[in-house]
């Protein structure tokens, strides 16, 4: 049921006001307003207007604007007031059910590992151990705990199997496969954009618009685009306008400005209370040991530590991920995430709600490759609490959609379907050939998308890609890039005769230049 | 004509007296190494490997051969060899110190104290045992700082130790003293005591140094090229001054790292220098990084200038140096050492490719094939850094500053699109080449 535009707007405003009420920004604004009463320009007769004016000139209105903008970006538009809260998580019942079963499986796997190894889900550390950990906080990578018995709870390919089996019970595909049928692995009827729609959506990536990643190459004189773009970026930062920054980064961030621009878009300011919060999380880590900590260690050792470039940041990864597991503020994002945090019960009180806790405290169980979400950020942020906040915000805005089952256009299911549709529509010969040799393209590209290409692309290219994720507030670009990569290597792929050979052709993406690939695929391919 | 002092020794004979710049039908080479350089030489079109006693036009020799044979080997005009006779003026730790000190004094006389400070990129070093007393004086002036004792001639991190107490040196000196009776065939080794840089710039808590490649085609006049690629070598363990006995922390040479207990050969300890440059730009901004790299350019030029007058600039010689640079926390680059035989063994696929391209481009510049005009400012991944004077990035060969600001023709850490550049470079020349 569609809402009237006015009711929709006032509902949205009401919800945002509700969320911002009681936030630290709210109390800061109140304090500022109260403090301004002493100023000569604030007159009793025109109190409201004068305070508003004051907040504008002192930059506080801008901060409020940024906060509202952030809320609009993160939270979905409100549904009908009568809709139950599950609808904000995920409107389609069959998707919710599928996510529920998947979660049961994960939890079962976690519990059985727990029982097998007789390791508690959580335990308090003895004082000696606490002291030791505190001393080693900046070099946890040097620790070599025996992790041989721990297994990742799941890997991307397990998740793909689940997605392949998703079916909409209301949708009858018919027995006869027709041309219109989708030949790929994903068999659910979700709406995905086609190339004309993508061209419109990603219009700033067009051939006539300057891009970082293309127009800043050594062949192009910087006066043509780069210098001006950097100047504009500096202006955006001076104005501290989130919305402007988001628009700006669609053309890419200059390396020197990227850290600040992303922080502006994500509305991270690293206030003293944020630093304090991080320190509190750190002390939680020191005091309690969680089973997921071992999973995190194992993941970092298996993935980031082995990466040619990210190995250097190993210690930062522990400092971020261990704290992340204990951050209960992350639980808020489950209101719009189709997933539900697993519940655990205090020993002996199974089923008794008063003794239920979320496990891990942030409700997110890491899987194989999870640490790669954090690794590229270490290139930009060096102060642990800021790095932490940036990652957390990236997670609750984007990354969570890559491993939960939902119908959201940026959810992994839609991305897979978008990828397969693009490929089948525009490279039908290639798609058919790969399918015939048992090399369904999604089997290869799935892991790229789940990790948002982290660890597959060269770092500078990855950051240019993530610029656009932030700029468009959407993950669809991941699917487009995946299709563009296949298009780029189409000639070689047509010659392979097995899945293994296809994997080999696409094994090394480290030399790819992301922006030219995207531009060619979207704007220079004949449709 | 060949003239050899030693009967048993085989030298090179000018087989065909071709004019120097004329393209040759085939180039005979010899190679003393069995790693990447041999692969590159073998793959080069028109180059043929000669057997032990054959005549050669090109020799990638090792320094010991050079030491024994260079002085009594006649070489034709066109013949090239990959070392300068007395390169050790630049590469041995005690000689470079002497040369830099002398050069610094010269600059101070000619251009003043401020200019002379530009030579302060080499940590204070004293030759042992000859400058022992000077060292002790300096040591006493700065109590508590750490010093590093290095043998002058050994490489790959061998024979090095750190110390803070004079007692450690005195003990070591006692052990090292030999009486005349005890002297044997092997040379008494010289050491240098060098101020240890205690505040290195750390990334991820780890210490690293930079390896940069500089190709010198002649000393008089000084012609030097800078390669765009290079790498940052990381220590495998976290940096701390409390464990100065831990060899593995302080020495970032890959050779030493390889013997560390937690060394994992699958784990790269290197970052390409492009990645390093991007990381620093993201952290400190473009201007600061430009300054840092400009200071590194300064190190390369000044170090070469300091030995310009002492190195025998034989026109047959060229040399590919590996510079080791350490950055401190104030973003000041320090020269640790110059290698005349930088390792050409590859530690990974990426490393192999870097070294292949580096060597290919080196051979392009040596230009045995006579394809170049001599006016090029860029060949593959190499940029002409110094041509008897600074080289500017501006178009053309004349050093006319653009808008009054001179931009050096160096691109360390920039994108190395060498294939494209080489294609453009050699295309027009092919049409001019006589068969």
mmCIF file of N, CA and C in Angstrom, chain B residues 170-215:
data_model
loop_
_atom_site.group_PDB
_atom_site.id
_atom_site.type_symbol
_atom_site.label_atom_id
_atom_site.label_comp_id
_atom_site.label_asym_id
_atom_site.label_seq_id
_atom_site.Cartn_x
_atom_site.Cartn_y
_atom_site.Cartn_z
ATOM 1 N N UNK B 170 84.708 -2.035 23.663
ATOM 2 C CA UNK B 170 86.053 -2.313 24.178
ATOM 3 C C UNK B 170 86.303 -3.819 24.185
ATOM 4 N N UNK B 171 85.305 -4.552 24.659
ATOM 5 C CA UNK B 171 85.429 -6.017 24.663
ATOM 6 C C UNK B 171 85.659 -6.541 23.255
ATOM 7 N N UNK B 172 84.834 -6.045 22.350
ATOM 8 C CA UNK B 172 84.901 -6.515 20.967
ATOM 9 C C UNK B 172 86.251 -6.177 20.361
ATOM 10 N N UNK B 173 86.760 -4.983 20.720
ATOM 11 C CA UNK B 173 88.043 -4.540 20.181
ATOM 12 C C UNK B 173 89.164 -5.441 20.653
ATOM 13 N N UNK B 174 89.088 -5.815 21.934
ATOM 14 C CA UNK B 174 90.120 -6.696 22.496
ATOM 15 C C UNK B 174 90.142 -8.010 21.737
ATOM 16 N N UNK B 175 88.922 -8.533 21.486
ATOM 17 C CA UNK B 175 88.854 -9.809 20.764
ATOM 18 C C UNK B 175 89.442 -9.682 19.382
ATOM 19 N N UNK B 176 89.277 -8.529 18.806
ATOM 20 C CA UNK B 176 89.642 -8.357 17.412
ATOM 21 C C UNK B 176 91.116 -8.062 17.167
ATOM 22 N N UNK B 177 91.844 -7.713 18.228
ATOM 23 C CA UNK B 177 93.242 -7.308 18.010
ATOM 24 C C UNK B 177 94.098 -8.497 17.647
ATOM 25 N N UNK B 178 94.847 -8.330 16.608
ATOM 26 C CA UNK B 178 95.750 -9.414 16.216
ATOM 27 C C UNK B 178 97.184 -8.931 16.262
ATOM 28 N N UNK B 179 98.054 -9.777 16.645
ATOM 29 C CA UNK B 179 99.476 -9.415 16.572
ATOM 30 C C UNK B 179 99.965 -9.732 15.177
ATOM 31 N N UNK B 180 101.115 -9.235 14.821
ATOM 32 C CA UNK B 180 101.659 -9.460 13.475
ATOM 33 C C UNK B 180 101.835 -10.935 13.167
ATOM 34 N N UNK B 181 102.190 -11.709 14.195
ATOM 35 C CA UNK B 181 102.395 -13.143 13.939
ATOM 36 C C UNK B 181 101.110 -13.818 13.527
ATOM 37 N N UNK B 182 100.015 -13.294 14.053
ATOM 38 C CA UNK B 182 98.762 -13.993 13.823
ATOM 39 C C UNK B 182 98.113 -13.632 12.486
ATOM 40 N N UNK B 183 98.641 -12.597 11.844
ATOM 41 C CA UNK B 183 98.021 -12.187 10.574
ATOM 42 C C UNK B 183 98.111 -13.311 9.567
ATOM 43 N N UNK B 184 97.029 -13.530 8.904
ATOM 44 C CA UNK B 184 97.048 -14.572 7.876
ATOM 45 C C UNK B 184 96.631 -14.006 6.528
ATOM 46 N N UNK B 185 96.325 -14.893 5.591
ATOM 47 C CA UNK B 185 96.024 -14.463 4.224
ATOM 48 C C UNK B 185 94.817 -13.513 4.183
ATOM 49 N N UNK B 186 93.802 -13.836 4.955
ATOM 50 C CA UNK B 186 92.573 -13.029 4.870
ATOM 51 C C UNK B 186 92.796 -11.632 5.439
ATOM 52 N N UNK B 187 92.240 -10.691 4.807
ATOM 53 C CA UNK B 187 92.383 -9.287 5.185
ATOM 54 C C UNK B 187 91.792 -9.047 6.575
ATOM 55 N N UNK B 188 92.465 -8.222 7.351
ATOM 56 C CA UNK B 188 91.874 -7.802 8.618
ATOM 57 C C UNK B 188 90.687 -6.928 8.282
ATOM 58 N N UNK B 189 89.584 -7.280 8.836
ATOM 59 C CA UNK B 189 88.365 -6.618 8.414
ATOM 60 C C UNK B 189 88.223 -5.254 9.055
ATOM 61 N N UNK B 190 87.787 -4.286 8.273
ATOM 62 C CA UNK B 190 87.478 -2.980 8.830
ATOM 63 C C UNK B 190 86.002 -2.897 9.173
ATOM 64 N N UNK B 191 85.723 -2.147 10.216
ATOM 65 C CA UNK B 191 84.343 -1.926 10.609
ATOM 66 C C UNK B 191 84.070 -0.436 10.614
ATOM 67 N N UNK B 192 82.784 -0.106 10.638
ATOM 68 C CA UNK B 192 82.396 1.270 10.927
ATOM 69 C C UNK B 192 81.391 1.249 12.068
ATOM 70 N N UNK B 193 81.500 2.272 12.916
ATOM 71 C CA UNK B 193 80.487 2.443 13.957
ATOM 72 C C UNK B 193 79.580 3.566 13.492
ATOM 73 N N UNK B 194 78.300 3.301 13.455
ATOM 74 C CA UNK B 194 77.366 4.283 12.896
ATOM 75 C C UNK B 194 76.253 4.560 13.891
ATOM 76 N N UNK B 195 75.845 5.804 13.906
ATOM 77 C CA UNK B 195 74.723 6.194 14.754
ATOM 78 C C UNK B 195 73.473 5.456 14.290
ATOM 79 N N UNK B 196 72.813 4.811 15.220
ATOM 80 C CA UNK B 196 71.645 4.025 14.854
ATOM 81 C C UNK B 196 70.403 4.903 14.919
ATOM 82 N N UNK B 197 69.625 4.854 13.892
ATOM 83 C CA UNK B 197 68.439 5.707 13.849
ATOM 84 C C UNK B 197 67.347 5.102 14.712
ATOM 85 N N UNK B 198 67.108 5.753 15.859
ATOM 86 C CA UNK B 198 66.226 5.145 16.852
ATOM 87 C C UNK B 198 64.755 5.434 16.633
ATOM 88 N N UNK B 199 64.458 6.394 15.766
ATOM 89 C CA UNK B 199 63.043 6.733 15.559
ATOM 90 C C UNK B 199 62.626 6.501 14.112
ATOM 91 N N UNK B 200 62.734 5.266 13.665
ATOM 92 C CA UNK B 200 62.360 5.029 12.278
ATOM 93 C C UNK B 200 60.859 5.205 12.095
ATOM 94 N N UNK B 201 60.464 5.575 10.909
ATOM 95 C CA UNK B 201 59.053 5.649 10.590
ATOM 96 C C UNK B 201 58.517 4.226 10.566
ATOM 97 N N UNK B 202 57.392 4.026 11.236
ATOM 98 C CA UNK B 202 56.835 2.682 11.298
ATOM 99 C C UNK B 202 55.514 2.613 10.550
ATOM 100 N N UNK B 203 55.295 1.510 9.914
ATOM 101 C CA UNK B 203 53.981 1.261 9.322
ATOM 102 C C UNK B 203 53.470 -0.024 9.934
ATOM 103 N N UNK B 204 52.276 0.021 10.525
ATOM 104 C CA UNK B 204 51.755 -1.163 11.192
ATOM 105 C C UNK B 204 52.668 -1.612 12.312
ATOM 106 N N UNK B 205 53.385 -0.676 12.930
ATOM 107 C CA UNK B 205 54.292 -1.021 14.020
ATOM 108 C C UNK B 205 55.587 -1.644 13.558
ATOM 109 N N UNK B 206 55.788 -1.725 12.241
ATOM 110 C CA UNK B 206 56.985 -2.383 11.735
ATOM 111 C C UNK B 206 57.951 -1.394 11.101
ATOM 112 N N UNK B 207 59.237 -1.711 11.256
ATOM 113 C CA UNK B 207 60.277 -0.913 10.625
ATOM 114 C C UNK B 207 60.455 -1.392 9.189
ATOM 115 N N UNK B 208 60.859 -0.454 8.320
ATOM 116 C CA UNK B 208 61.085 -0.842 6.930
ATOM 117 C C UNK B 208 62.174 0.029 6.347
ATOM 118 N N UNK B 209 62.777 -0.406 5.238
ATOM 119 C CA UNK B 209 63.635 0.503 4.477
ATOM 120 C C UNK B 209 63.222 0.443 3.012
ATOM 121 N N UNK B 210 63.698 1.401 2.251
ATOM 122 C CA UNK B 210 63.311 1.471 0.846
ATOM 123 C C UNK B 210 64.474 1.046 -0.022
ATOM 124 N N UNK B 211 64.183 0.261 -1.030
ATOM 125 C CA UNK B 211 65.217 -0.099 -2.010
ATOM 126 C C UNK B 211 64.870 0.624 -3.302
ATOM 127 N N UNK B 212 65.811 1.457 -3.766
ATOM 128 C CA UNK B 212 65.605 2.254 -4.976
ATOM 129 C C UNK B 212 66.746 1.956 -5.936
ATOM 130 N N UNK B 213 66.453 1.954 -7.221
ATOM 131 C CA UNK B 213 67.466 1.621 -8.219
ATOM 132 C C UNK B 213 67.900 2.848 -9.011
ATOM 133 N N UNK B 214 69.222 3.037 -9.073
ATOM 134 C CA UNK B 214 69.792 4.164 -9.817
ATOM 135 C C UNK B 214 70.811 3.601 -10.798
ATOM 136 N N UNK B 215 70.689 3.997 -12.059
ATOM 137 C CA UNK B 215 71.616 3.524 -13.085
ATOM 138 C C UNK B 215 72.541 4.659 -13.483
#
